[in-house]
Every structure is written in C-alpha cells, then in structure tokens.
PDB file of C-alpha atoms in Angstrom:
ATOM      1  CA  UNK A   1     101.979  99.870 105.476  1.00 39.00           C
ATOM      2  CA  UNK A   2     102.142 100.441 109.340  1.00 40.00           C
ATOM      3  CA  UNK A   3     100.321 102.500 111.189  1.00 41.00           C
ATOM      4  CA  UNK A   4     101.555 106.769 111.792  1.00 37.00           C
ATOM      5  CA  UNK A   5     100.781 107.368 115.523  1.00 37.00           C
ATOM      6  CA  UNK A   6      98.022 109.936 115.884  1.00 37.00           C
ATOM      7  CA  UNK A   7      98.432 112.856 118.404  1.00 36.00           C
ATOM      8  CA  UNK A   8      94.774 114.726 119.122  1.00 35.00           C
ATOM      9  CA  UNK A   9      94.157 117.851 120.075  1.00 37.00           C
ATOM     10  CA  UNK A  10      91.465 117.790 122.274  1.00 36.00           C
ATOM     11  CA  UNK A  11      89.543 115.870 119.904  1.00 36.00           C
ATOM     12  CA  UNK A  12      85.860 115.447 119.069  1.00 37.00           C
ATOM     13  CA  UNK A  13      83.684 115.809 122.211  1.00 41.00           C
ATOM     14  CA  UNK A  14      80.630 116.391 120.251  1.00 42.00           C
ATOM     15  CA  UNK A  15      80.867 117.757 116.630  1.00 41.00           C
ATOM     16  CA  UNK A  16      79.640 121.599 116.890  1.00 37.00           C
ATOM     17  CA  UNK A  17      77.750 120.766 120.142  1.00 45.00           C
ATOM     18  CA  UNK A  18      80.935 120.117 122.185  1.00 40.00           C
ATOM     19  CA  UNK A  19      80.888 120.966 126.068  1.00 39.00           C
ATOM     20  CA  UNK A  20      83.434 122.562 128.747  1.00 43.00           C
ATOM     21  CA  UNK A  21      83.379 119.096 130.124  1.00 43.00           C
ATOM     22  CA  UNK A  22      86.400 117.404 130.405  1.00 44.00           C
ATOM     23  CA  UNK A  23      87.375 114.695 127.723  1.00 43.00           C
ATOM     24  CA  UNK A  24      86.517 111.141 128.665  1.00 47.00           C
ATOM     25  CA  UNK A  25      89.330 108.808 129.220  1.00 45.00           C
ATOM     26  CA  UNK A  26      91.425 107.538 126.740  1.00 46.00           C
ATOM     27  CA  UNK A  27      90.275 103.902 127.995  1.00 47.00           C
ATOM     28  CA  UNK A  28      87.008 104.170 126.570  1.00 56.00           C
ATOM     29  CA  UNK A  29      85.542 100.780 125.534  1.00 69.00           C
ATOM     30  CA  UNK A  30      85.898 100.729 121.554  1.00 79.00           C
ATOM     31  CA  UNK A  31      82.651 100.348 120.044  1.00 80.00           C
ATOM     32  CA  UNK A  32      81.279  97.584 119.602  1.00 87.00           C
ATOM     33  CA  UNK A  33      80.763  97.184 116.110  1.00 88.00           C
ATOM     34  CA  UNK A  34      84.017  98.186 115.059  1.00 89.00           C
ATOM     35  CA  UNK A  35      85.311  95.678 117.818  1.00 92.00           C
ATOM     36  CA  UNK A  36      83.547  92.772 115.825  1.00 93.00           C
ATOM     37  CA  UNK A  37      85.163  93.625 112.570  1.00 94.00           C
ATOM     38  CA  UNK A  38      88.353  93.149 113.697  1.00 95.00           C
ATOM     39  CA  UNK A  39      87.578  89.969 115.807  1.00 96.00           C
ATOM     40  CA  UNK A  40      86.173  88.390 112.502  1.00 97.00           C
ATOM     41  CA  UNK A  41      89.521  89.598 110.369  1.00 97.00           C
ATOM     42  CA  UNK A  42      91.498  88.295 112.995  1.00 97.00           C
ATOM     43  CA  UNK A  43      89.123  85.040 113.047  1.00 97.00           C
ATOM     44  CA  UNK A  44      89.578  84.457 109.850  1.00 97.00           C
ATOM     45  CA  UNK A  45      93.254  85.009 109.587  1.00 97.00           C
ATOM     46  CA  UNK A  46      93.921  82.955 112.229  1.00 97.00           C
ATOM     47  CA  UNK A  47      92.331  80.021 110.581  1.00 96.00           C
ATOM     48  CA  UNK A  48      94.776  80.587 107.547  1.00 97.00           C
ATOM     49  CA  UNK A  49      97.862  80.755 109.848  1.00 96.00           C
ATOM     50  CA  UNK A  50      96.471  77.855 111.621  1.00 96.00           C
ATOM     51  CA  UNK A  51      96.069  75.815 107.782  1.00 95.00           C
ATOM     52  CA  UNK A  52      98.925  76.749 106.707  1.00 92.00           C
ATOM     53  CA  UNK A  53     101.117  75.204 109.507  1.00 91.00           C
ATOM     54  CA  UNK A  54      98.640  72.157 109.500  1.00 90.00           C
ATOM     55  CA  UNK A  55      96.958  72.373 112.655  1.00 93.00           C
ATOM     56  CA  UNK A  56      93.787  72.366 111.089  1.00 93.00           C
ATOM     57  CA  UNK A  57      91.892  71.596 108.001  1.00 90.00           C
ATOM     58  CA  UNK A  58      94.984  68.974 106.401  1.00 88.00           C
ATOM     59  CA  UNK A  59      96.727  69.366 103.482  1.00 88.00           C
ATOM     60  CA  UNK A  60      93.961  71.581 101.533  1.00 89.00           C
ATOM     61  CA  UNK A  61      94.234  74.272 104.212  1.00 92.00           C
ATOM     62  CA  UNK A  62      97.509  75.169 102.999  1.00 92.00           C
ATOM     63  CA  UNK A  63      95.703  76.581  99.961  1.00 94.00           C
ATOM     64  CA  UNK A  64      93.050  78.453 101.969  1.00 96.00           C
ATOM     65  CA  UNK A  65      94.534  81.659 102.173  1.00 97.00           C
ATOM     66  CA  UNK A  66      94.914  81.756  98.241  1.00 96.00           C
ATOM     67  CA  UNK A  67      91.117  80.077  97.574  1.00 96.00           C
ATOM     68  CA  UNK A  68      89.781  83.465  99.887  1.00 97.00           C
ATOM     69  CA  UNK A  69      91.715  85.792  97.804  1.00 97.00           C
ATOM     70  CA  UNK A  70      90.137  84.073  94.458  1.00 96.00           C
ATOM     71  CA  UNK A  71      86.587  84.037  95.796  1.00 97.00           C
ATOM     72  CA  UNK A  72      86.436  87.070  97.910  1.00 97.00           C
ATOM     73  CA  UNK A  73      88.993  89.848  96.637  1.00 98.00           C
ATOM     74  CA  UNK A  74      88.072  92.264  94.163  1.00 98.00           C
ATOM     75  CA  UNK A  75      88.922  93.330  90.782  1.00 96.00           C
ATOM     76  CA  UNK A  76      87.981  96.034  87.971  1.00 96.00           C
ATOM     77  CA  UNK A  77      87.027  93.167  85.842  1.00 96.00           C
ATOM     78  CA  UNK A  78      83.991  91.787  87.479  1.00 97.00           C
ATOM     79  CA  UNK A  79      82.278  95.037  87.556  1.00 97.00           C
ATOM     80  CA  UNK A  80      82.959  95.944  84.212  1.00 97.00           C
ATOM     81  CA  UNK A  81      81.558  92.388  83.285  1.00 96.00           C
ATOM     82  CA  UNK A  82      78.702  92.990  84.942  1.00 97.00           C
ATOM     83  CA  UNK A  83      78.403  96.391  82.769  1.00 96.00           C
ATOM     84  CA  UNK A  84      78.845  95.172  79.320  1.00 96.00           C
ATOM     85  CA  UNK A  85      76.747  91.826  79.955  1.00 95.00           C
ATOM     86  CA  UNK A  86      74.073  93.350  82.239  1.00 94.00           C
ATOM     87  CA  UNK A  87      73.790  90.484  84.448  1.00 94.00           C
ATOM     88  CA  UNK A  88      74.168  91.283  88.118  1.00 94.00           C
ATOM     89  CA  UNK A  89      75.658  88.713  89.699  1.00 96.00           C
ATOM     90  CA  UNK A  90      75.266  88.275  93.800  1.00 96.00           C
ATOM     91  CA  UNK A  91      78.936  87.031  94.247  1.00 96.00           C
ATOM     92  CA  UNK A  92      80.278  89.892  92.230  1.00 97.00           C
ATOM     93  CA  UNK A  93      78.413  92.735  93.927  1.00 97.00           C
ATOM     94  CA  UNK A  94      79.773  90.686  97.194  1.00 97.00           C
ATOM     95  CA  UNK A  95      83.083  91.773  96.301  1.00 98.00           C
ATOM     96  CA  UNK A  96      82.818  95.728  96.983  1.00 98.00           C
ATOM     97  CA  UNK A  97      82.347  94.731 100.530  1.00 98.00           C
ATOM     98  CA  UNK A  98      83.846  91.364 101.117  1.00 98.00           C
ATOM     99  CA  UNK A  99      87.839  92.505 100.223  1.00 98.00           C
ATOM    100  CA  UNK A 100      88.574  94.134 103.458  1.00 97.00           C
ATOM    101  CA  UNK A 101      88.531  90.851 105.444  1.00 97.00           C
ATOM    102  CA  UNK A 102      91.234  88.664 103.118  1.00 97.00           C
ATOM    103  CA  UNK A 103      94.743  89.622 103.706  1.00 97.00           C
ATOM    104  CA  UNK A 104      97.617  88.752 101.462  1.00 95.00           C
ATOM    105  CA  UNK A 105      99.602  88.176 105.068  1.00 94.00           C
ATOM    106  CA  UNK A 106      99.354  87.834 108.654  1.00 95.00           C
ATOM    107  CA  UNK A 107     101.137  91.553 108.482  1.00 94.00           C
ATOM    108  CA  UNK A 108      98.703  93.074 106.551  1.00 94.00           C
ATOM    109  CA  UNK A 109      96.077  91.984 108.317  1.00 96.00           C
ATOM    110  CA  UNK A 110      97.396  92.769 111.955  1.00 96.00           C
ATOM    111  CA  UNK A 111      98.687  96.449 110.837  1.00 94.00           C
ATOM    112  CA  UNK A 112      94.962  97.121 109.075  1.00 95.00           C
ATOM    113  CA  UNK A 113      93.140  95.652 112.210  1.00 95.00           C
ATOM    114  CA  UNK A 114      95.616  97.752 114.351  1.00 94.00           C
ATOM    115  CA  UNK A 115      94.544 100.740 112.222  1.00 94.00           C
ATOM    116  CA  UNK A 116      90.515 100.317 112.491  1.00 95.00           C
ATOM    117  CA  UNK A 117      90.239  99.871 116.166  1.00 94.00           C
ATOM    118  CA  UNK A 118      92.371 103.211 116.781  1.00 92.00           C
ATOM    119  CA  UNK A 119      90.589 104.761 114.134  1.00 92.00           C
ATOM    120  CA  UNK A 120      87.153 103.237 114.840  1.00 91.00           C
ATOM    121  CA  UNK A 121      88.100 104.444 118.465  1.00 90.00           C
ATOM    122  CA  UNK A 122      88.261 107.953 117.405  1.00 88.00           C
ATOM    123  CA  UNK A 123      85.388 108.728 115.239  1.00 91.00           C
ATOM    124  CA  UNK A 124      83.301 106.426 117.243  1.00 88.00           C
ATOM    125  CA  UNK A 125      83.955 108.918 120.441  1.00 85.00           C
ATOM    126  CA  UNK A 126      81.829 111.164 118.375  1.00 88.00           C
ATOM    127  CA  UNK A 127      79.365 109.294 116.285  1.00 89.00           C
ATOM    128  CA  UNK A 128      76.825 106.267 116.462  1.00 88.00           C
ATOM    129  CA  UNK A 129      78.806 102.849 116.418  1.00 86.00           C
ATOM    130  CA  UNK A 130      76.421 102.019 113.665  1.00 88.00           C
ATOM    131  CA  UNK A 131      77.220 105.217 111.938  1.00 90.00           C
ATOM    132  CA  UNK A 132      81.211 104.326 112.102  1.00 91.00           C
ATOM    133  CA  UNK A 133      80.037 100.805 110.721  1.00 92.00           C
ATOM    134  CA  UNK A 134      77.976 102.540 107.789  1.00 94.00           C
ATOM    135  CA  UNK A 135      81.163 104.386 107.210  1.00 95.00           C
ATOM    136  CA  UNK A 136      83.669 101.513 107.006  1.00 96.00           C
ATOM    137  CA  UNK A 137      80.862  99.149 104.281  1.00 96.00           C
ATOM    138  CA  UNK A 138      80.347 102.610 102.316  1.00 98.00           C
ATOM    139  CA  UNK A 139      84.036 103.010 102.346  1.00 98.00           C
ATOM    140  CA  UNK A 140      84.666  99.906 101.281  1.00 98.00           C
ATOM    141  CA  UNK A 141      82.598  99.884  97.976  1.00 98.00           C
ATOM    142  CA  UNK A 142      84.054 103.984  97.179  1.00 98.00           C
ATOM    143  CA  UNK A 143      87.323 102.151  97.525  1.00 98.00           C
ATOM    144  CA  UNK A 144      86.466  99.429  95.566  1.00 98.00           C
ATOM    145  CA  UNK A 145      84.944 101.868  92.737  1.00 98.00           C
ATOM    146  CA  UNK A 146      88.066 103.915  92.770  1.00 97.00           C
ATOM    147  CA  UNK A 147      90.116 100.788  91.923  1.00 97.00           C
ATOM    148  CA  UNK A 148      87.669 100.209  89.356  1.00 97.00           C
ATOM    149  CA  UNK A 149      88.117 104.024  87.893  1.00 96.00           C
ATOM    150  CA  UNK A 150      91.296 104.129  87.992  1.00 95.00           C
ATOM    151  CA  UNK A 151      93.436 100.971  88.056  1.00 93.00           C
ATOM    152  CA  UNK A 152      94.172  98.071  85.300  1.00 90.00           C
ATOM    153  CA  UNK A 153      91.533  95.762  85.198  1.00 88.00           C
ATOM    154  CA  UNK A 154      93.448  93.048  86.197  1.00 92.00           C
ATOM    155  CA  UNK A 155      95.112  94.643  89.303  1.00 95.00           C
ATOM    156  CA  UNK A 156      93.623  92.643  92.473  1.00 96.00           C
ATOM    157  CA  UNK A 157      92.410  94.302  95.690  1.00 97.00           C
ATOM    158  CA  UNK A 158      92.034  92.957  99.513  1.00 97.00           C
ATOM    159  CA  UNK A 159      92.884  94.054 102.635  1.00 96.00           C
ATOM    160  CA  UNK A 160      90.933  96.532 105.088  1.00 97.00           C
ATOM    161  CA  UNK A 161      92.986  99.544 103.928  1.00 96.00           C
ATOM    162  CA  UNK A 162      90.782 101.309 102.028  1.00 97.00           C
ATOM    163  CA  UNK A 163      87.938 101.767 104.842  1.00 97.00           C
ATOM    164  CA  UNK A 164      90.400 102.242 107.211  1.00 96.00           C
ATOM    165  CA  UNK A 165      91.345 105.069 104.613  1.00 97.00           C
ATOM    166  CA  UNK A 166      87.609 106.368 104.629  1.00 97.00           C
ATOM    167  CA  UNK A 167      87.872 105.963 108.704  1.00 96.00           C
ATOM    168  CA  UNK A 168      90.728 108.810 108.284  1.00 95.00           C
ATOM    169  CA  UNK A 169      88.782 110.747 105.831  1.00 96.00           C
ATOM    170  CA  UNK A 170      85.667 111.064 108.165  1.00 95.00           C
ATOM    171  CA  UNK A 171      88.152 111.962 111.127  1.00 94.00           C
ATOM    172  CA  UNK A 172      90.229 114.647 108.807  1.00 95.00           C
ATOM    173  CA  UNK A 173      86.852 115.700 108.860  1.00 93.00           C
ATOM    174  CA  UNK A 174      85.863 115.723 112.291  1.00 90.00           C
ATOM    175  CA  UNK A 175      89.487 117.480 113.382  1.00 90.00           C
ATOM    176  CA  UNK A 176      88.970 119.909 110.726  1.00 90.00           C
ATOM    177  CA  UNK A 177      85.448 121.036 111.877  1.00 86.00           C
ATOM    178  CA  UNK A 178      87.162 120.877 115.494  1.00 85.00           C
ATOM    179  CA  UNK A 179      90.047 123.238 114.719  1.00 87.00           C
ATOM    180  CA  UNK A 180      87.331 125.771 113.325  1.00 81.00           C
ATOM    181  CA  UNK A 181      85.331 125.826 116.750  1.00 78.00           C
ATOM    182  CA  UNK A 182      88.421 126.377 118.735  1.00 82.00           C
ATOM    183  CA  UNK A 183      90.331 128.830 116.178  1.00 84.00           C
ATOM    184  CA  UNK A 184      93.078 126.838 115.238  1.00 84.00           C
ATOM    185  CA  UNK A 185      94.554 126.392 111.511  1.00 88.00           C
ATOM    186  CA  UNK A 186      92.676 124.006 110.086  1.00 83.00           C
ATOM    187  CA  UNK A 187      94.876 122.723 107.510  1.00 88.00           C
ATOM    188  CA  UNK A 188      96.503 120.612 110.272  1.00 88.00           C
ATOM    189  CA  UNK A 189      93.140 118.126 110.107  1.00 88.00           C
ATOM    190  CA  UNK A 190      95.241 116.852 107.013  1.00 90.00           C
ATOM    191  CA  UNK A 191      98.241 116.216 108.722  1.00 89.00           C
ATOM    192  CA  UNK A 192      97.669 112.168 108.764  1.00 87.00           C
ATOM    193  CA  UNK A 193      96.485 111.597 105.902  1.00 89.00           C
ATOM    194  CA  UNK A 194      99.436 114.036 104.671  1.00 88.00           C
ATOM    195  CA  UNK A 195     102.001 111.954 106.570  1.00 89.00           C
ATOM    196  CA  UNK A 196     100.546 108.559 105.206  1.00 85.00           C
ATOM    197  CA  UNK A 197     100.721 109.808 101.577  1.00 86.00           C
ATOM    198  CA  UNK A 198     104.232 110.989 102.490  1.00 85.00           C
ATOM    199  CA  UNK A 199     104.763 107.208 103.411  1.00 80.00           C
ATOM    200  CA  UNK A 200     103.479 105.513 100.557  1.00 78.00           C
ATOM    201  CA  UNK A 201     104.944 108.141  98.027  1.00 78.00           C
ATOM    202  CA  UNK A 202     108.621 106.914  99.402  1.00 81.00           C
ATOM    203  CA  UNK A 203     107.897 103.190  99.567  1.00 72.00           C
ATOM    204  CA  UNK A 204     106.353 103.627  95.719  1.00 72.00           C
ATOM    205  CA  UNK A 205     110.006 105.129  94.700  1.00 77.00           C
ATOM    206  CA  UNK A 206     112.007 102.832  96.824  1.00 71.00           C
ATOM    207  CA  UNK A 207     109.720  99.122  96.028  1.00 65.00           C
ATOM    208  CA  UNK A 208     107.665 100.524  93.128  1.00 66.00           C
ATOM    209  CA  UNK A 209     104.290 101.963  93.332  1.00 72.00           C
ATOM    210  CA  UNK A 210     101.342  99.546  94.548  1.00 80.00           C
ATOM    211  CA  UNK A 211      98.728  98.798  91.816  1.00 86.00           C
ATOM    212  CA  UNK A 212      95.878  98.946  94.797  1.00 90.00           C
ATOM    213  CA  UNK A 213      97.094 103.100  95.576  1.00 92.00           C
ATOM    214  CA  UNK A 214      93.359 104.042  93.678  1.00 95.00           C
ATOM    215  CA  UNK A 215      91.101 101.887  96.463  1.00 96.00           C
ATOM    216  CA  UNK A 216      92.835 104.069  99.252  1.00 95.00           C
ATOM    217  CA  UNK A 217      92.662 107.282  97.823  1.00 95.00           C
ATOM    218  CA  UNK A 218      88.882 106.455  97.349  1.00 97.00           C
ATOM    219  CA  UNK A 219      88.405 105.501 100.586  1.00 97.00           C
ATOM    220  CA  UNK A 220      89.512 108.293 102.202  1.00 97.00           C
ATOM    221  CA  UNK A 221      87.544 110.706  99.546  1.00 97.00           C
ATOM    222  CA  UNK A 222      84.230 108.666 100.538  1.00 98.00           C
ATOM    223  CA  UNK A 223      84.880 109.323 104.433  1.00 97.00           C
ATOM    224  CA  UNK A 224      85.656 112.780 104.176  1.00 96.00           C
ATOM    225  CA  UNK A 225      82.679 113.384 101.760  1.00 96.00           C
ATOM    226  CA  UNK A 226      80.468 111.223 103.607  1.00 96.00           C
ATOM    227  CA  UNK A 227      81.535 112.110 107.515  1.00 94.00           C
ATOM    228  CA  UNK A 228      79.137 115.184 107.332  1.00 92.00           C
ATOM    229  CA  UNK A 229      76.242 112.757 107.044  1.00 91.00           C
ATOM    230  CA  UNK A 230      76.747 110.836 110.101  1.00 90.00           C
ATOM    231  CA  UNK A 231      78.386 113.789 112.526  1.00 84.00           C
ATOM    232  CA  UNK A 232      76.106 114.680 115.327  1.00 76.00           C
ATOM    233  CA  UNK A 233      73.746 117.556 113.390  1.00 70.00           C
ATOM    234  CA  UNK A 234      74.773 116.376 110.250  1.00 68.00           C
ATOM    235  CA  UNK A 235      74.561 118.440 106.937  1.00 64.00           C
ATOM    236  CA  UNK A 236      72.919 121.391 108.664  1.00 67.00           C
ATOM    237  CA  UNK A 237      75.326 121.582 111.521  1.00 64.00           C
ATOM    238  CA  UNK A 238      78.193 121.583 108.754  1.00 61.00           C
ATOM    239  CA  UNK A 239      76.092 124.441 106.941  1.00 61.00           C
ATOM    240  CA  UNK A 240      75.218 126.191 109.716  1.00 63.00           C
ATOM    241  CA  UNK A 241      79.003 126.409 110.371  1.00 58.00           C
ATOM    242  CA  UNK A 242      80.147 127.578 107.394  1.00 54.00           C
ATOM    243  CA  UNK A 243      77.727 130.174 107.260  1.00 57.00           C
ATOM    244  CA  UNK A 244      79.272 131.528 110.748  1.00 61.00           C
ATOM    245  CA  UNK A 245      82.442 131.406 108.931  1.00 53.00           C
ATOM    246  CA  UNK A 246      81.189 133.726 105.900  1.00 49.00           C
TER     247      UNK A 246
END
C-alpha cells in the first residue's frame, strides 16, 4: 500500500533529554545503515526488472523474481516443521529475516523502500543507526512470528512491510513519549498507524482482505514494545517518566 505522508510536531530531539535547541534540518543525511537496506532492495529488484526484460541473465532470468520468492519468502509452514520434527534448519531460520528484501513487484518494493528511508529518517534522528537496524531485523522475525500465529499455514509472506511496520511502532513510540514532555494529547502518537489501518481496512472490503495483514500488525507491536530499549535512556528513562506522570 502507499505511503500516508507524516506531519511532525517538533519531533524527537532527544527522547526525555531533549534541548531548547533548534531542530536540525530536515536534510539530514539518512543513516547509514538504513541507507544500505534500501540500496540492496533496490539492488536486487533491479536485477529482476533487468531479467525479466532480458537485459541480463537470458531466458532463466525471467524466472528469477519467482525462484527468490520460493527460496527466500516465508511461510507458517517451515517453522511449524521445524517444531514437530525438531530439526533446525539454517535456510528456514533464514526466512524470519530474509522476506523483507523479495518483492512480489517493482511497486511493492519502491513504496516499502520509500517507507523505510522516511521512517528510518525519523527514528534514526533520535537513536543509534545500529539501534534503528536492530529494530528493522527484530521486526522482521515479530512479523514473521505473527504470520506464523495467526495466518494459514500456507499463506506466503515477502516484502519489507512488516519492519517498516515495527519502524512506525518504535516512532508511535517516540511521538508518544514526545507529546508527554511537551503536554500535548498523546493519543495523537497513533494517528499513522491509525490512518494506515484506516487504509488497509477499506482496501480489505473493496479487493478482499490480504492473507499477510498478521506480519504487519506484528511488526508494529514489536517496534512499539521494543522502541523503549533502544531510546536514548532506555527502560529507565521510560520509567522514570511514568513515574513523573503518577
């Protein structure tokens, strides 16, 4: 689904340590990490757009696209093989984090990489770049364990939506912890995650309900639980705080 533009506040200059400074421009270099996720989605979708019209690779390329999905995507199945036989397998385990960089299209790919560097942008003006890159693998395998939970074994999953997802949990998080400091209602931290259920909810009733819904309401739950652990202060910043507020 496309990207909801994002209006902040005066967002995020340090989480519960934040400064009369003025904010930093909004042409701050993205970091770096999240900058070389995308590159290597785009990388790779590039080469299947590039097979399929037959500029590289021959005739086999055309299937390349379709070979990633088979190797690389996930699915409830493998995990709950790996259950009931009790043989971890290393290319099954690769699948909780190995989904978010096969697309189905070159659309789905360009609105998720679209979505991570804004997003990526914005949590990574407050925390470590390898802190927003911890986020988006942990994301990935709560998204891939919600699929698993809750969705029919068989139902496939790929695409970068559901850390993306856990990207918007961890800034829900962030806004909502910067709404408290300053006063403001802090309900509104939900507003985009609000607006993108909104979204979906309407497509679902209009083109039918994707089977993959599970991976990015997991993804989101994973950020927003896990943002607290990589925030400037961490934990005891967010306790501290909500022992000002009782």
């Amino acid at each position: 689904m496309p990207p909801v533009p994002v209006k902040r506040e005066a967002v995020l200059r340090k989480v519960l340590n934040m400064s009369d400074e003025p904010l930093e421009s909004p042409l701050n270099p993205l970091p770096p990490l999240i900058l070389a996720l995308f590159v290597v989605m785009m990388a790779i979708e590039a080469l299947f757009q590039l097979g399929t019209r037959g500029i590289i690779g021959g005739p086999s390329a055309v299937g390349w696209r379709q070979a990633a999905l088979m190797d690389y995507a996930f699915q409830g199945q493998f995990p709950t093989f790996m259950v009931e036989s009790g043989m971890w397998r290393a290319d099954f385990l690769l699948r909780f984090v190995s989904y978010p960089f096969v697309h189905a299209s070159f659309t789905q790919a360009i609105f998720a990489g679209i979505m991570l560097l804004a997003l990526g942008k914005y949590v990574g003006e407050v925390m470590a770049a390898f802190s927003v890159l911890a986020l988006f693998v942990l994301c990935s395998v709560g998204g891939a364990l919600a699929m698993w939970a809750l969705a029919p074994g068989e139902a496939w999953l790929f695409g970068a939506f559901p850390p993306v997802y856990g990207l918007i949990g961890a800034f829900t998080y962030l806004l909502w912890v910067q709404l408290g400091v300053v006063g403001g209602p802090q309900i509104q931290a939900f507003t985009l995650i609000a607006v993108l259920a909104g979204i979906q909810f309407v497509f679902g009733i209009l083109f039918g309900f994707a089977q993959d819904w599970p991976a990015d309401l997991g993804g989101f739950v994973t950020g927003l639980i896990l943002a607290p652990l990589f925030a400037p202060g961490g934990v005891t910043a967010l306790m501290a705080k909500l022992r000002r507020r009782g």
